[in-house]
PDB file of C-alpha atoms in Angstrom:
ATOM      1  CA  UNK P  24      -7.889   3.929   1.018  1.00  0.00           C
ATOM      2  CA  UNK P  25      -5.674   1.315  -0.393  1.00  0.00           C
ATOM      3  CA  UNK P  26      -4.998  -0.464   3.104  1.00  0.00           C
ATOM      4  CA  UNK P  27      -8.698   0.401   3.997  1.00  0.00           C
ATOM      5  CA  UNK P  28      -9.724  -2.156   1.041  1.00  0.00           C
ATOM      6  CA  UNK P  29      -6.694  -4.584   1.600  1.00  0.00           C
ATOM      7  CA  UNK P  30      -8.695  -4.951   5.212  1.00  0.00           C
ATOM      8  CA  UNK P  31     -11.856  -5.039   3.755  1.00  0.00           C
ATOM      9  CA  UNK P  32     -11.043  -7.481   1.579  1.00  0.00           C
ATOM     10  CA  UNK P  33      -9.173  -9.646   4.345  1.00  0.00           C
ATOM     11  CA  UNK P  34     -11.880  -9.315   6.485  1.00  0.00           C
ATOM     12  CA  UNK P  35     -13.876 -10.976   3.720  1.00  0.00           C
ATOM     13  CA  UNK P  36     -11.824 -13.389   3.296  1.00  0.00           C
ATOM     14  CA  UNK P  37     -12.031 -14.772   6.764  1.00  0.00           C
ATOM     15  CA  UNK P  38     -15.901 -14.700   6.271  1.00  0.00           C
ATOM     16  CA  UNK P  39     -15.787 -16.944   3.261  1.00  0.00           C
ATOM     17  CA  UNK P  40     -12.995 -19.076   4.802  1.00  0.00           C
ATOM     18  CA  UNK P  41     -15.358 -19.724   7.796  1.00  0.00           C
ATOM     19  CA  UNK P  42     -19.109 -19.106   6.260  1.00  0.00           C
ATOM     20  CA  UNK P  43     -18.701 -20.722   2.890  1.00  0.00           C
ATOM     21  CA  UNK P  44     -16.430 -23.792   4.807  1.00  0.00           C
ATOM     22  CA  UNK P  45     -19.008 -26.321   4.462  1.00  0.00           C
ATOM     23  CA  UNK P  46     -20.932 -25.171   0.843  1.00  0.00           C
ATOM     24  CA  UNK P  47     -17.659 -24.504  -0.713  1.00  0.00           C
ATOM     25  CA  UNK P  48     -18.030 -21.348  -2.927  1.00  0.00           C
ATOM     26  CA  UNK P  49     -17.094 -21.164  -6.071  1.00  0.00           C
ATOM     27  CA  UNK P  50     -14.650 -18.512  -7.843  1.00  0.00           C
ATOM     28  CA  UNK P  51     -17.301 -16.933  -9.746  1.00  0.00           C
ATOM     29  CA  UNK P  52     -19.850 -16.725  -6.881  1.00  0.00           C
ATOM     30  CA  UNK P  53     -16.502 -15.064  -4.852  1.00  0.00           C
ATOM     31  CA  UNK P  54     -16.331 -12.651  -8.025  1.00  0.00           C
ATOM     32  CA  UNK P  55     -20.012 -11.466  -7.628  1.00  0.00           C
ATOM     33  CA  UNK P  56     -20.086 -11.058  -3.996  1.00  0.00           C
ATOM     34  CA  UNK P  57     -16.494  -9.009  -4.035  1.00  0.00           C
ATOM     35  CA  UNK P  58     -18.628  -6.790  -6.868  1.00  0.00           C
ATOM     36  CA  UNK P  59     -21.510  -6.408  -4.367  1.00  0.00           C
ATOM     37  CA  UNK P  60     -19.495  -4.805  -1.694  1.00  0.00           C
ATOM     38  CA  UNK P  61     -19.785  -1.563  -2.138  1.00  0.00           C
ATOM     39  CA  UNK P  62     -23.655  -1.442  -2.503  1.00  0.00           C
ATOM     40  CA  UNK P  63     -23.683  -3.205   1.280  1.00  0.00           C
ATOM     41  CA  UNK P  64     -26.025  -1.055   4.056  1.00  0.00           C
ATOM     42  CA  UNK P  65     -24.012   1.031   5.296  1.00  0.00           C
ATOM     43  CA  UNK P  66     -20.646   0.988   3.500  1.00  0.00           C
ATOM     44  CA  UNK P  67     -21.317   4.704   2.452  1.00  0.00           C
ATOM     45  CA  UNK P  68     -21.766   5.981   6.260  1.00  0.00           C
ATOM     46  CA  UNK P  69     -18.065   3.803   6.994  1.00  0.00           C
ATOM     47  CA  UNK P  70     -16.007   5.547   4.688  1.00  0.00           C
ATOM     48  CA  UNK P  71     -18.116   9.041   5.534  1.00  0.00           C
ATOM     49  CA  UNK P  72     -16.740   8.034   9.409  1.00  0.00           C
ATOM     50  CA  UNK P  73     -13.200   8.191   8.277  1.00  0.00           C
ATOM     51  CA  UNK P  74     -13.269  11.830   6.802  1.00  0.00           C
ATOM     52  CA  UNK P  75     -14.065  11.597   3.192  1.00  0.00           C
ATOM     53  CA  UNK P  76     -16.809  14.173   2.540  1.00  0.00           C
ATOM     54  CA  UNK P  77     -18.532  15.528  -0.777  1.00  0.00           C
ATOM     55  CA  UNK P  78     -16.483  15.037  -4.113  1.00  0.00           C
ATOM     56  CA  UNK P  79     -14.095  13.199  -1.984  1.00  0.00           C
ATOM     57  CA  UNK P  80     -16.418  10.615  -0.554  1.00  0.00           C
ATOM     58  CA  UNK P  81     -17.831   9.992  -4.288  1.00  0.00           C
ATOM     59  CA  UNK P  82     -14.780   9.392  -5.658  1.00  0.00           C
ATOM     60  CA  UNK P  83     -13.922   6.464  -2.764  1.00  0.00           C
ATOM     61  CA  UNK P  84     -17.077   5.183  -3.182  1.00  0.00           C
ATOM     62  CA  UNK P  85     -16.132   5.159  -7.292  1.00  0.00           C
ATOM     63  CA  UNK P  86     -13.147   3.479  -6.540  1.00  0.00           C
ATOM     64  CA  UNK P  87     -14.399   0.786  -4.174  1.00  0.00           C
ATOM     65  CA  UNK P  88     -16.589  -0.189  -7.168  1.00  0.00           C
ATOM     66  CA  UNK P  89     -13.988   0.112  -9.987  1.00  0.00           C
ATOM     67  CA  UNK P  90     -11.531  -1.870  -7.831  1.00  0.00           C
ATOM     68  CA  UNK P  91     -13.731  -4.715  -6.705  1.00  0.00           C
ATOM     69  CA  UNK P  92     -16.064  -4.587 -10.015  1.00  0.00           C
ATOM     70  CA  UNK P  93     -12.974  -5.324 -12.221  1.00  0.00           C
ATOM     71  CA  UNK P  94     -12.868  -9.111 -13.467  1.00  0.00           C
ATOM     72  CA  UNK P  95      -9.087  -9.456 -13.086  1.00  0.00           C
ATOM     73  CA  UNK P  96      -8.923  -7.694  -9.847  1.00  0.00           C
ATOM     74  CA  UNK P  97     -11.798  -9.452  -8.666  1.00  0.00           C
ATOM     75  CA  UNK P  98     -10.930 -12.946  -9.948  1.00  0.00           C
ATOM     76  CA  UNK P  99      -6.995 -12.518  -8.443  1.00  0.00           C
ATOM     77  CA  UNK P 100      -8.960 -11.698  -5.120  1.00  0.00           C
ATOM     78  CA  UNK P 101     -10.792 -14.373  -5.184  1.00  0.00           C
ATOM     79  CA  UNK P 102      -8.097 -16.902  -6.246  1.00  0.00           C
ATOM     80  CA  UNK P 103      -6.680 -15.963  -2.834  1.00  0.00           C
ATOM     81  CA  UNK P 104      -9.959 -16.290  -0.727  1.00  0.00           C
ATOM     82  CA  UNK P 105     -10.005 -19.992  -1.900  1.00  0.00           C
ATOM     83  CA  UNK P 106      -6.813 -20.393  -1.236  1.00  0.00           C
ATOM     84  CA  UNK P 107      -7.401 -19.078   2.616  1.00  0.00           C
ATOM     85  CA  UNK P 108     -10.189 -21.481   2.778  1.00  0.00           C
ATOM     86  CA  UNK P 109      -7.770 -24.381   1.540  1.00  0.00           C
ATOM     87  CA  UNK P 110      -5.728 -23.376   4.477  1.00  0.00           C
ATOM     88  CA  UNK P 111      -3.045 -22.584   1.851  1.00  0.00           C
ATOM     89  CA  UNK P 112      -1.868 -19.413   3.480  1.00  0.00           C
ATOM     90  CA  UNK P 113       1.341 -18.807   1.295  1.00  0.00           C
ATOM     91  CA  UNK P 114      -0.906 -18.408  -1.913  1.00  0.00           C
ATOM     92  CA  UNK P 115      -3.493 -16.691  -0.084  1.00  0.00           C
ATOM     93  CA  UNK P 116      -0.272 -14.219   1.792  1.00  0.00           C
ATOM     94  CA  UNK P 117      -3.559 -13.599   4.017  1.00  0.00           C
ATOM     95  CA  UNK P 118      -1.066 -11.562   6.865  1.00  0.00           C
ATOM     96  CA  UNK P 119      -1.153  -8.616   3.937  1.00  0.00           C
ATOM     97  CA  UNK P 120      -4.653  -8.794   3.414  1.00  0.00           C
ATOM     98  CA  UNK P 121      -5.725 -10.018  -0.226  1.00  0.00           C
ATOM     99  CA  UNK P 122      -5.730  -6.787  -2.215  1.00  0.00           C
ATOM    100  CA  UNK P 123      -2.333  -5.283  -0.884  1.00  0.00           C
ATOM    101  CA  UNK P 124       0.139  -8.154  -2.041  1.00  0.00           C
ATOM    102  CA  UNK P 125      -1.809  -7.477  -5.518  1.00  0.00           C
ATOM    103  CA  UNK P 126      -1.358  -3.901  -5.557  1.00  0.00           C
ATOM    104  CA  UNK P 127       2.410  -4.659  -4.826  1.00  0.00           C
ATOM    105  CA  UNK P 128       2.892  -6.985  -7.846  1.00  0.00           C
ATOM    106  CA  UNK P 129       1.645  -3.881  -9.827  1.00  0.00           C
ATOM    107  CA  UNK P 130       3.945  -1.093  -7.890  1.00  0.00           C
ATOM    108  CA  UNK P 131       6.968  -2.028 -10.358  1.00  0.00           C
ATOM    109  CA  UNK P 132       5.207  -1.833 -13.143  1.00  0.00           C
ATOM    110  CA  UNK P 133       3.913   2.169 -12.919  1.00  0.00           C
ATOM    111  CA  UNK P 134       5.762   4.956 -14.926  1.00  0.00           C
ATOM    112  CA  UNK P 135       8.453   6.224 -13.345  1.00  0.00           C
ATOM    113  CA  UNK P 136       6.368   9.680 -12.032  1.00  0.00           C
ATOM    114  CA  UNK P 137       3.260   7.169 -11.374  1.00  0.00           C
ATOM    115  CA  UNK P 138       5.357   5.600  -8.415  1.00  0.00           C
ATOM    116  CA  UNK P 139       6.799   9.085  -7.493  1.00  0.00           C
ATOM    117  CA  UNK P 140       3.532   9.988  -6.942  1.00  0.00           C
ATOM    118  CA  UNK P 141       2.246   6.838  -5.053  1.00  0.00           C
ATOM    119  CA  UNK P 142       5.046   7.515  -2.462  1.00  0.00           C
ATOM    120  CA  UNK P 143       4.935  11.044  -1.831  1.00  0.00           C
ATOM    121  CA  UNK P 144       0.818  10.118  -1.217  1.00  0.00           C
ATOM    122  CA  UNK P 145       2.757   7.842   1.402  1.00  0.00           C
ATOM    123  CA  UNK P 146       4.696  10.362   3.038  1.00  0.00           C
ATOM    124  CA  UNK P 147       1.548  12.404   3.202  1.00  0.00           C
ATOM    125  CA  UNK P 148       0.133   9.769   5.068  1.00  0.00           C
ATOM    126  CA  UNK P 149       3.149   9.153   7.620  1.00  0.00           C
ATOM    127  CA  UNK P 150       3.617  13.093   8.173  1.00  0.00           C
ATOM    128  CA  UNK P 151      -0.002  13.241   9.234  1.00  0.00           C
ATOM    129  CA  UNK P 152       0.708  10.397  11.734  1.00  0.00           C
ATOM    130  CA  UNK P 153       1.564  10.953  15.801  1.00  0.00           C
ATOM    131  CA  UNK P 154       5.423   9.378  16.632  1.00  0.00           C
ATOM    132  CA  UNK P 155       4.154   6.457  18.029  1.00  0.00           C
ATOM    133  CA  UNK P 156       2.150   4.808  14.697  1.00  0.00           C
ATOM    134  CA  UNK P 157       4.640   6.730  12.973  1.00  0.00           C
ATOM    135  CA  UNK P 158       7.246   4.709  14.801  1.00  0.00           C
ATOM    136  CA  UNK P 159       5.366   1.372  14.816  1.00  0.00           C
ATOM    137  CA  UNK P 160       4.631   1.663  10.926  1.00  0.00           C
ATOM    138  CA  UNK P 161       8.468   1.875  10.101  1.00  0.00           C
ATOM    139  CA  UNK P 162       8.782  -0.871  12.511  1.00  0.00           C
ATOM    140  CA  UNK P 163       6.379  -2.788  10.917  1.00  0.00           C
ATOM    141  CA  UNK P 164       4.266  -3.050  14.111  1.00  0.00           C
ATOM    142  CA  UNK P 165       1.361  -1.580  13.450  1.00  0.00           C
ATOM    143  CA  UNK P 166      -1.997  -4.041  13.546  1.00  0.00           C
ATOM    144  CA  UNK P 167      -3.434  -3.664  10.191  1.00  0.00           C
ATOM    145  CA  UNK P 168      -6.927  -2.721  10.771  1.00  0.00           C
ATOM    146  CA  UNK P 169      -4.978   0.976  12.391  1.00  0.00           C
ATOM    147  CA  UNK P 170      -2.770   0.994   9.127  1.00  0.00           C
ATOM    148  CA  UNK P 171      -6.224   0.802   7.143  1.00  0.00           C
ATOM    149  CA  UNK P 172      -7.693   3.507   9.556  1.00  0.00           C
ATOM    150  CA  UNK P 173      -5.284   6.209   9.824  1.00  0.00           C
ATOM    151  CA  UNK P 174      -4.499   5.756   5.692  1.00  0.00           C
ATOM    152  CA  UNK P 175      -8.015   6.531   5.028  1.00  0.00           C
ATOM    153  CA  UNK P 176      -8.446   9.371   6.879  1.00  0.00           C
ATOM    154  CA  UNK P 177      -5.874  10.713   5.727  1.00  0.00           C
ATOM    155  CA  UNK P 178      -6.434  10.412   2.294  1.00  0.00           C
ATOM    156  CA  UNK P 179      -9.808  12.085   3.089  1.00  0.00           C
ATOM    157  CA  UNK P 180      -8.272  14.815   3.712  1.00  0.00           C
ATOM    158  CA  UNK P 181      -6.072  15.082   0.091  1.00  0.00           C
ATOM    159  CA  UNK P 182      -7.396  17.531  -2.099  1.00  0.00           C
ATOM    160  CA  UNK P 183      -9.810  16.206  -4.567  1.00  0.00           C
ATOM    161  CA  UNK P 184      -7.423  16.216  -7.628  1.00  0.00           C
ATOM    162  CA  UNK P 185      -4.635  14.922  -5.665  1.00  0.00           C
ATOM    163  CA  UNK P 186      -7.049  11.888  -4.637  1.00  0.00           C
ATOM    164  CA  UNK P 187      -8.393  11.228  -7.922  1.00  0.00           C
ATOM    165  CA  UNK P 188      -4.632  11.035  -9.294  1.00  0.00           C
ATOM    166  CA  UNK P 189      -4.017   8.823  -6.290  1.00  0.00           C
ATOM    167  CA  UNK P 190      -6.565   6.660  -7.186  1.00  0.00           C
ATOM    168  CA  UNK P 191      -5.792   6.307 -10.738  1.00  0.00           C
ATOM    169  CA  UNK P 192      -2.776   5.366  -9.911  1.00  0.00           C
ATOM    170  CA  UNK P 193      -3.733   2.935  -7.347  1.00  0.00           C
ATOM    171  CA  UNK P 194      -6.233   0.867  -9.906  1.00  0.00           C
ATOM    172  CA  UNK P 195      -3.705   0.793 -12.247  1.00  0.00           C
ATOM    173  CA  UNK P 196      -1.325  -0.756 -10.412  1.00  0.00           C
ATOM    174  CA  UNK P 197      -3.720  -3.148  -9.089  1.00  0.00           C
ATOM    175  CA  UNK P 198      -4.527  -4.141 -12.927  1.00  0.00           C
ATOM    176  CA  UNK P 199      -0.885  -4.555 -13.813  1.00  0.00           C
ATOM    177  CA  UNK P 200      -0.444  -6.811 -10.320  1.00  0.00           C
ATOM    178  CA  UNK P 201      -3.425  -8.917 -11.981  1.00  0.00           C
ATOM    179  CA  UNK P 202      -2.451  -9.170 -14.873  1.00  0.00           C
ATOM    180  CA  UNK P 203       1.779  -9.229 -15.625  1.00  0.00           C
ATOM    181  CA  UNK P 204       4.302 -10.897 -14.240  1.00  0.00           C
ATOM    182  CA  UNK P 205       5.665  -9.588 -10.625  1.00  0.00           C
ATOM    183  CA  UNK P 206       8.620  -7.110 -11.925  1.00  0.00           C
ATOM    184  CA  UNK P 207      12.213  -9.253 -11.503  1.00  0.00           C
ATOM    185  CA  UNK P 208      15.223  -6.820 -10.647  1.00  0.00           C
ATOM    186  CA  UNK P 209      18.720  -8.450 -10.978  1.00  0.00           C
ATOM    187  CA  UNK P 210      20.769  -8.859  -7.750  1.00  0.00           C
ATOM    188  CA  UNK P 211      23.389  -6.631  -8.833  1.00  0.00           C
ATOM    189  CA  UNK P 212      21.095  -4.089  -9.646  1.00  0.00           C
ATOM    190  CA  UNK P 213      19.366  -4.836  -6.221  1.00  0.00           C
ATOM    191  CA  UNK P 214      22.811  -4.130  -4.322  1.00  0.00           C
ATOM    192  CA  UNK P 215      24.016  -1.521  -6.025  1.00  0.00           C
ATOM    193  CA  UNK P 216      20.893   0.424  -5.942  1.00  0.00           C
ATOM    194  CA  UNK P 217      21.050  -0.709  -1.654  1.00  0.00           C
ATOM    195  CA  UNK P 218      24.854   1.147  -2.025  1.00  0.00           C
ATOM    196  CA  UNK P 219      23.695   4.182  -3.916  1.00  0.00           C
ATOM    197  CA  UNK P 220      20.938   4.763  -0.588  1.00  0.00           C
ATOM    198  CA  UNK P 221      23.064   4.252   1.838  1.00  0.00           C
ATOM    199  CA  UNK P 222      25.706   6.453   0.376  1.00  0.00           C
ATOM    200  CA  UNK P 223      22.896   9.235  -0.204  1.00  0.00           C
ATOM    201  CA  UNK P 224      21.590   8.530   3.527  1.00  0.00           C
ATOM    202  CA  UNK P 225      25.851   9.060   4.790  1.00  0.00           C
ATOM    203  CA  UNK P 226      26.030  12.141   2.296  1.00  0.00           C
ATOM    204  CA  UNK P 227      22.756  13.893   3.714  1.00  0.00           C
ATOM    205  CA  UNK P 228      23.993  12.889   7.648  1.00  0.00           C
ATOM    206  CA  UNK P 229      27.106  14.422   6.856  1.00  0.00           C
ATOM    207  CA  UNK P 230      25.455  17.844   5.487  1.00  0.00           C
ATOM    208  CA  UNK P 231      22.916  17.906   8.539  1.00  0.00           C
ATOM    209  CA  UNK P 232      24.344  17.197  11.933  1.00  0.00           C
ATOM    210  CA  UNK P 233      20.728  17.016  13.070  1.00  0.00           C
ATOM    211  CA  UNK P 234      20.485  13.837  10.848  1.00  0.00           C
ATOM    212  CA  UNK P 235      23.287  11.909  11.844  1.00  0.00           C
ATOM    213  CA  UNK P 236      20.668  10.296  14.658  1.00  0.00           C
ATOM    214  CA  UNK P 237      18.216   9.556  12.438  1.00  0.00           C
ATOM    215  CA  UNK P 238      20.913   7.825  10.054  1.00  0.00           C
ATOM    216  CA  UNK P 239      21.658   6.001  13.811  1.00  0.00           C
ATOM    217  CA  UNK P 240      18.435   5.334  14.610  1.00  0.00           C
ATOM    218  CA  UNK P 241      17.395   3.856  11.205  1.00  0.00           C
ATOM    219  CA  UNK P 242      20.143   1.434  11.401  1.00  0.00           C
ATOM    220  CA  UNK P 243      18.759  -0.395  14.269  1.00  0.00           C
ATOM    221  CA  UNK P 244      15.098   0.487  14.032  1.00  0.00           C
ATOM    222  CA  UNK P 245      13.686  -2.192  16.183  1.00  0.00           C
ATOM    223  CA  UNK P 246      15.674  -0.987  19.346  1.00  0.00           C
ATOM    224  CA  UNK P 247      15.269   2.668  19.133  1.00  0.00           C
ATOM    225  CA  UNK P 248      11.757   4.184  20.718  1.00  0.00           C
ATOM    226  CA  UNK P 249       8.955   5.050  18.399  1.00  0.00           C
ATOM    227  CA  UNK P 250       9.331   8.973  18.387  1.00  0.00           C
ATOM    228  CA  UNK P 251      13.500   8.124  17.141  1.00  0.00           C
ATOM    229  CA  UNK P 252      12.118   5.656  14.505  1.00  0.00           C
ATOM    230  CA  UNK P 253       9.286   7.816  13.206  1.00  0.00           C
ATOM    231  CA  UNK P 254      12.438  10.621  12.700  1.00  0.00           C
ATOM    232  CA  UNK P 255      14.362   7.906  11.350  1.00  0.00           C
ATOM    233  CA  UNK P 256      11.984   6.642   8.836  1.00  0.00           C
ATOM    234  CA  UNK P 257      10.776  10.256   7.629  1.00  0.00           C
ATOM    235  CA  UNK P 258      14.670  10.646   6.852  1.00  0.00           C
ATOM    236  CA  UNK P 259      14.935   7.749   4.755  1.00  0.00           C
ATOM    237  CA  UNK P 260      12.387   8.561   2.709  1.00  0.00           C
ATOM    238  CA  UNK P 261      13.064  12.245   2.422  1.00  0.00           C
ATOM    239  CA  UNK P 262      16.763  10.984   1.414  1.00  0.00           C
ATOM    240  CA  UNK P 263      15.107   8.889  -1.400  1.00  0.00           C
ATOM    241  CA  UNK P 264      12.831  11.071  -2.790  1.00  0.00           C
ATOM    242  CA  UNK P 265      15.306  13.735  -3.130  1.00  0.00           C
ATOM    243  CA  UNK P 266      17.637  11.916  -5.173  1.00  0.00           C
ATOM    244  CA  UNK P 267      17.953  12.639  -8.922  1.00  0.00           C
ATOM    245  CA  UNK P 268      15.078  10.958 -10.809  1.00  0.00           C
ATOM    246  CA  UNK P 269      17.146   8.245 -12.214  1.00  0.00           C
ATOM    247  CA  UNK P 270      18.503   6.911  -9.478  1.00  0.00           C
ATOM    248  CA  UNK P 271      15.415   7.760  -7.084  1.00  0.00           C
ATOM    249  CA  UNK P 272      13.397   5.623  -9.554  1.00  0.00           C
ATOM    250  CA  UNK P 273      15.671   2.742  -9.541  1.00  0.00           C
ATOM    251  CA  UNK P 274      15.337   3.050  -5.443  1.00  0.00           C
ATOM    252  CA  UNK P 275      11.651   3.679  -5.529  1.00  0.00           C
ATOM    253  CA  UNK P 276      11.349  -0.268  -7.801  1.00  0.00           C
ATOM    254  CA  UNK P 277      14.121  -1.867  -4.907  1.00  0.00           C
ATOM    255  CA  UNK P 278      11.586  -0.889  -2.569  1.00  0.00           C
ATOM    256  CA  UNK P 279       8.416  -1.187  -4.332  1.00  0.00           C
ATOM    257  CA  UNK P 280       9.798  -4.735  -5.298  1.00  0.00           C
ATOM    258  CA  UNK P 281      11.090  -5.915  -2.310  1.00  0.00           C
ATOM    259  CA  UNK P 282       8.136  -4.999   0.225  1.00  0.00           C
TER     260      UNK P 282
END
């Protein structure tokens, strides 16, 4: 759900960049348009097409509104739409999508078992995955639009409790992204955090001969095939989420931080 917005909201923001070119809109006619969204013909049947059913399809329907009926959320989104049409892609980070880079301003900011709980929703998602997007997602090759496509599905097929934690989780990190400061780690913390993974990723090799490939394979992802980077990847973040909570929180902001 979260990359099925970020696409939605991309794809939107091409429309005003090209549709609104000559009228120019303004930020608050951006805002009410974002907030009209979800009451579009035929936005119900979409996210019905990608799996969500019954309590499940009412609560992404919910959070569609919530997300792009919030004034901060909304107004950040649109801040970046203008910027698109201004051509100013850096601002606008447009190759993310517009809601994504603002959900990852807010991904520092959760409680310490708020972004446990975002990323084992994220391993969810990659376990449910074939090797190849698997592969091409830790290679950072999959097109977007499949990202959005395969995330959705699969989160409507979580549980309903699971998805409504999910999504509580997701808003509020998309309300601190609006509204604080992106989170600022030091560069010592950065590197010795970087140490501590790679000495868990060694340590966990070393107990598992079976691993010792993926540990391989992750260390030169973009020359390994997609079913050895899909094993890699799944490895890392198995390492990661296994270390004690301390330290897996510290590596959980590097990474939340540094995306």
């Amino acid at each position: 759900m979260r990359r099925f917005l970020a696409s939605l909201i991309f794809a939107f923001g091409l429309v005003a960049q090209t549709g609104f070119a000559q009228e120019g809109p303004s930020k608050a006619e951006i805002v009410r348009i974002l907030g009209e969204i979800p009451t579009l013909p035929g936005m119900r049947e979409s996210i019905e097409q990608s799996g969500y059913a019954g309590e499940n399809l009412d609560l992404a329907m919910a959070q569609m509104k919530r997300m792009l009926g919030d004034r901060q959320i909304a107004n950040h989104i649109a801040e970046r739409i203008l910027a698109a049409g201004r051509g100013d892609w850096q601002n606008a980070q447009a190759a993310q999508g517009l809601l994504q880079p603002l959900l990852d301003l807010g991904m520092g900011h959760l409680a310490p078992r708020e972004l446990v709980y975002f990323f084992k929703v994220e391993q969810v998602v990659v376990e449910a995955l074939g090797k190849r997007d698997c592969g091409l997602i830790f290679k950072n090759r999959l097109p977007a639009n499949e990202v959005a496509r395969r995330t959705a599905e699969t989160a409507g097929r979580l549980n309903t409790p699971a998805l409504k934690e999910y999504y509580r989780i997701q808003y509020k990190a998309a309300k601190l992204g609006a509204t604080r400061a992106p989170k600022q780690l030091s560069p010592a913390m950065q590197e010795r955090v970087s140490e501590e993974i790679a000495a868990a990723l060694r340590a966990a090799a070393e107990a598992d001969p079976t691993a010792e490939a993926a540990l391989a394979a992750f260390e030169r992802l973009e020359s390994v095939s997609n079913a050895q980077a899909c094993a890699a990847g799944k490895f890392f973040l198995d390492v990661v989420m296994k270390m004690e909570p301390k330290a897996r929180h510290e590596a959980l902001l590097v990474l939340s931080v540094s995306e």
